[in-house]
């Protein structure tokens, strides 16, 4: 299910210089990309059901669903989000999971990095730990070693494998899907995972071409940022109740939201 590294699917070539809409998905293909879920199982299931209806109402196509990372943290149901994604009937469609910065810190905690554990607790890891059953009282009173040991014992092996299998980036036709963005001026195949998962202002402020239209989450905006060189779809689901997806087919794009 997960796709790692830079991989171009469905043929096609990267979009060059041009106005909005120059990027395209090859004929016969359709892609839906979903922004940062952050533990909101209710919104995720609502949006996935909306995607199912939208997809069924269009002409037959080979459909892919891409989740752009930050599935966990901040919201109340991170464990349940991962359970749902593992168990959902995807109706034969290909599904790609992009690793976000929050999944990165989750995995560092599972690897025993106590500095990462301390940092994670400040950026929403507390809610994730509680969704797995780690008591709030322990999180609030114990040191990072005791907290991490309790939490690590509660994470199913299939969840670890799921997180480890998440990819860094994905190319489809003239689009590149990443979590946070890319470092301007660096070819996509040479991007560092740290930039793909953590970059912000340098990417957001760049107005030139990236050689592909970048579809990303990570940086919250009040509405979709549908620009000539990037499409930002993190609408702050965990605090706004608005989880957003973009649909792409040919040179068309449309948006769905809870």
PDB file of C-alpha atoms in Angstrom, residues 30-127:
ATOM      1  CA  UNK A  30      -7.619   9.944 -11.136  1.00  0.00           C
ATOM      2  CA  UNK A  31      -5.938  10.950  -7.874  1.00  0.00           C
ATOM      3  CA  UNK A  32      -7.363  12.150  -4.562  1.00  0.00           C
ATOM      4  CA  UNK A  33      -4.920  13.592  -2.001  1.00  0.00           C
ATOM      5  CA  UNK A  34      -5.927  14.165   1.631  1.00  0.00           C
ATOM      6  CA  UNK A  35      -4.387  16.743   3.968  1.00  0.00           C
ATOM      7  CA  UNK A  36      -3.287  16.428   7.609  1.00  0.00           C
ATOM      8  CA  UNK A  37      -5.706  14.243   9.606  1.00  0.00           C
ATOM      9  CA  UNK A  38      -4.121  14.675  13.064  1.00  0.00           C
ATOM     10  CA  UNK A  39      -6.123  12.051  14.908  1.00  0.00           C
ATOM     11  CA  UNK A  40      -9.577  13.096  13.661  1.00  0.00           C
ATOM     12  CA  UNK A  41     -11.044   9.713  12.761  1.00  0.00           C
ATOM     13  CA  UNK A  42     -14.511  11.234  12.453  1.00  0.00           C
ATOM     14  CA  UNK A  43     -13.399  13.660   9.745  1.00  0.00           C
ATOM     15  CA  UNK A  44     -11.264  11.063   7.955  1.00  0.00           C
ATOM     16  CA  UNK A  45     -14.107   8.571   7.583  1.00  0.00           C
ATOM     17  CA  UNK A  46     -16.462  11.351   6.489  1.00  0.00           C
ATOM     18  CA  UNK A  47     -14.032  12.549   3.831  1.00  0.00           C
ATOM     19  CA  UNK A  48     -13.162   9.057   2.599  1.00  0.00           C
ATOM     20  CA  UNK A  49     -16.861   8.306   2.202  1.00  0.00           C
ATOM     21  CA  UNK A  50     -17.252  11.567   0.252  1.00  0.00           C
ATOM     22  CA  UNK A  51     -14.335  10.534  -1.981  1.00  0.00           C
ATOM     23  CA  UNK A  52     -16.006   7.157  -2.585  1.00  0.00           C
ATOM     24  CA  UNK A  53     -19.191   8.926  -3.698  1.00  0.00           C
ATOM     25  CA  UNK A  54     -17.323  11.460  -5.821  1.00  0.00           C
ATOM     26  CA  UNK A  55     -15.261   8.747  -7.500  1.00  0.00           C
ATOM     27  CA  UNK A  56     -18.341   6.605  -8.196  1.00  0.00           C
ATOM     28  CA  UNK A  57     -20.122   9.586  -9.782  1.00  0.00           C
ATOM     29  CA  UNK A  58     -17.384  10.156 -12.384  1.00  0.00           C
ATOM     30  CA  UNK A  59     -16.344   8.200 -15.450  1.00  0.00           C
ATOM     31  CA  UNK A  60     -14.445   4.981 -14.864  1.00  0.00           C
ATOM     32  CA  UNK A  61     -10.758   5.582 -14.113  1.00  0.00           C
ATOM     33  CA  UNK A  62      -7.797   4.012 -12.353  1.00  0.00           C
ATOM     34  CA  UNK A  63      -8.032   5.800  -9.011  1.00  0.00           C
ATOM     35  CA  UNK A  64      -5.338   6.385  -6.420  1.00  0.00           C
ATOM     36  CA  UNK A  65      -5.752   7.864  -2.930  1.00  0.00           C
ATOM     37  CA  UNK A  66      -2.785   9.655  -1.336  1.00  0.00           C
ATOM     38  CA  UNK A  67      -2.597  10.667   2.328  1.00  0.00           C
ATOM     39  CA  UNK A  68      -0.068  13.449   2.867  1.00  0.00           C
ATOM     40  CA  UNK A  69       1.042  12.539   6.392  1.00  0.00           C
ATOM     41  CA  UNK A  70       0.492  13.797   9.932  1.00  0.00           C
ATOM     42  CA  UNK A  71      -2.166  11.168  10.451  1.00  0.00           C
ATOM     43  CA  UNK A  72      -1.405  11.250  14.180  1.00  0.00           C
ATOM     44  CA  UNK A  73      -1.139  13.686  17.139  1.00  0.00           C
ATOM     45  CA  UNK A  74      -3.250  16.550  18.477  1.00  0.00           C
ATOM     46  CA  UNK A  75      -6.634  14.972  17.773  1.00  0.00           C
ATOM     47  CA  UNK A  76      -8.036  12.251  20.069  1.00  0.00           C
ATOM     48  CA  UNK A  77      -7.984   9.118  17.881  1.00  0.00           C
ATOM     49  CA  UNK A  78      -4.553   8.575  16.335  1.00  0.00           C
ATOM     50  CA  UNK A  79      -4.496   4.818  17.024  1.00  0.00           C
ATOM     51  CA  UNK A  80      -7.973   4.469  15.606  1.00  0.00           C
ATOM     52  CA  UNK A  81      -6.983   6.408  12.467  1.00  0.00           C
ATOM     53  CA  UNK A  82      -4.179   3.940  11.775  1.00  0.00           C
ATOM     54  CA  UNK A  83      -6.466   0.982  12.536  1.00  0.00           C
ATOM     55  CA  UNK A  84      -8.986   2.331  10.053  1.00  0.00           C
ATOM     56  CA  UNK A  85      -6.448   2.889   7.285  1.00  0.00           C
ATOM     57  CA  UNK A  86      -5.085  -0.642   7.732  1.00  0.00           C
ATOM     58  CA  UNK A  87      -8.520  -2.263   7.807  1.00  0.00           C
ATOM     59  CA  UNK A  88     -10.524  -0.144   5.326  1.00  0.00           C
ATOM     60  CA  UNK A  89     -11.854  -1.694   2.141  1.00  0.00           C
ATOM     61  CA  UNK A  90     -10.151   0.417  -0.537  1.00  0.00           C
ATOM     62  CA  UNK A  91     -12.211  -1.178  -3.324  1.00  0.00           C
ATOM     63  CA  UNK A  92      -9.160  -2.213  -5.277  1.00  0.00           C
ATOM     64  CA  UNK A  93      -7.705   1.284  -5.510  1.00  0.00           C
ATOM     65  CA  UNK A  94      -4.031   1.958  -4.938  1.00  0.00           C
ATOM     66  CA  UNK A  95      -3.302   3.860  -1.726  1.00  0.00           C
ATOM     67  CA  UNK A  96      -0.098   5.776  -0.939  1.00  0.00           C
ATOM     68  CA  UNK A  97       0.922   7.056   2.494  1.00  0.00           C
ATOM     69  CA  UNK A  98       3.399   9.942   2.764  1.00  0.00           C
ATOM     70  CA  UNK A  99       5.312  10.241   6.053  1.00  0.00           C
ATOM     71  CA  UNK A 100       4.806  13.509   7.934  1.00  0.00           C
ATOM     72  CA  UNK A 101       6.994  15.121  10.573  1.00  0.00           C
ATOM     73  CA  UNK A 102       4.694  13.803  13.299  1.00  0.00           C
ATOM     74  CA  UNK A 103       5.104  10.205  12.105  1.00  0.00           C
ATOM     75  CA  UNK A 104       8.855  10.811  12.050  1.00  0.00           C
ATOM     76  CA  UNK A 105       8.901  11.779  15.747  1.00  0.00           C
ATOM     77  CA  UNK A 106       6.538   8.907  16.605  1.00  0.00           C
ATOM     78  CA  UNK A 107       9.046   6.475  15.084  1.00  0.00           C
ATOM     79  CA  UNK A 108      11.983   8.113  16.857  1.00  0.00           C
ATOM     80  CA  UNK A 109      10.181   7.603  20.151  1.00  0.00           C
ATOM     81  CA  UNK A 110       9.600   3.940  19.313  1.00  0.00           C
ATOM     82  CA  UNK A 111      13.338   3.688  18.600  1.00  0.00           C
ATOM     83  CA  UNK A 112      14.135   4.877  22.135  1.00  0.00           C
ATOM     84  CA  UNK A 113      15.121   8.485  21.392  1.00  0.00           C
ATOM     85  CA  UNK A 114      14.178  10.235  24.644  1.00  0.00           C
ATOM     86  CA  UNK A 115      14.901  13.715  23.288  1.00  0.00           C
ATOM     87  CA  UNK A 116      12.400  12.972  20.545  1.00  0.00           C
ATOM     88  CA  UNK A 117       9.928  11.791  23.202  1.00  0.00           C
ATOM     89  CA  UNK A 118      10.235  15.076  25.100  1.00  0.00           C
ATOM     90  CA  UNK A 119       9.748  17.036  21.884  1.00  0.00           C
ATOM     91  CA  UNK A 120       6.838  14.848  20.770  1.00  0.00           C
ATOM     92  CA  UNK A 121       4.968  15.485  24.007  1.00  0.00           C
ATOM     93  CA  UNK A 122       5.097  19.213  23.212  1.00  0.00           C
ATOM     94  CA  UNK A 123       3.671  18.859  19.692  1.00  0.00           C
ATOM     95  CA  UNK A 124       0.731  16.511  20.208  1.00  0.00           C
ATOM     96  CA  UNK A 125       2.285  13.190  21.150  1.00  0.00           C
ATOM     97  CA  UNK A 126       0.410  13.176  24.447  1.00  0.00           C
ATOM     98  CA  UNK A 127      -2.908  12.681  22.650  1.00  0.00           C
TER      99      UNK A 127
END
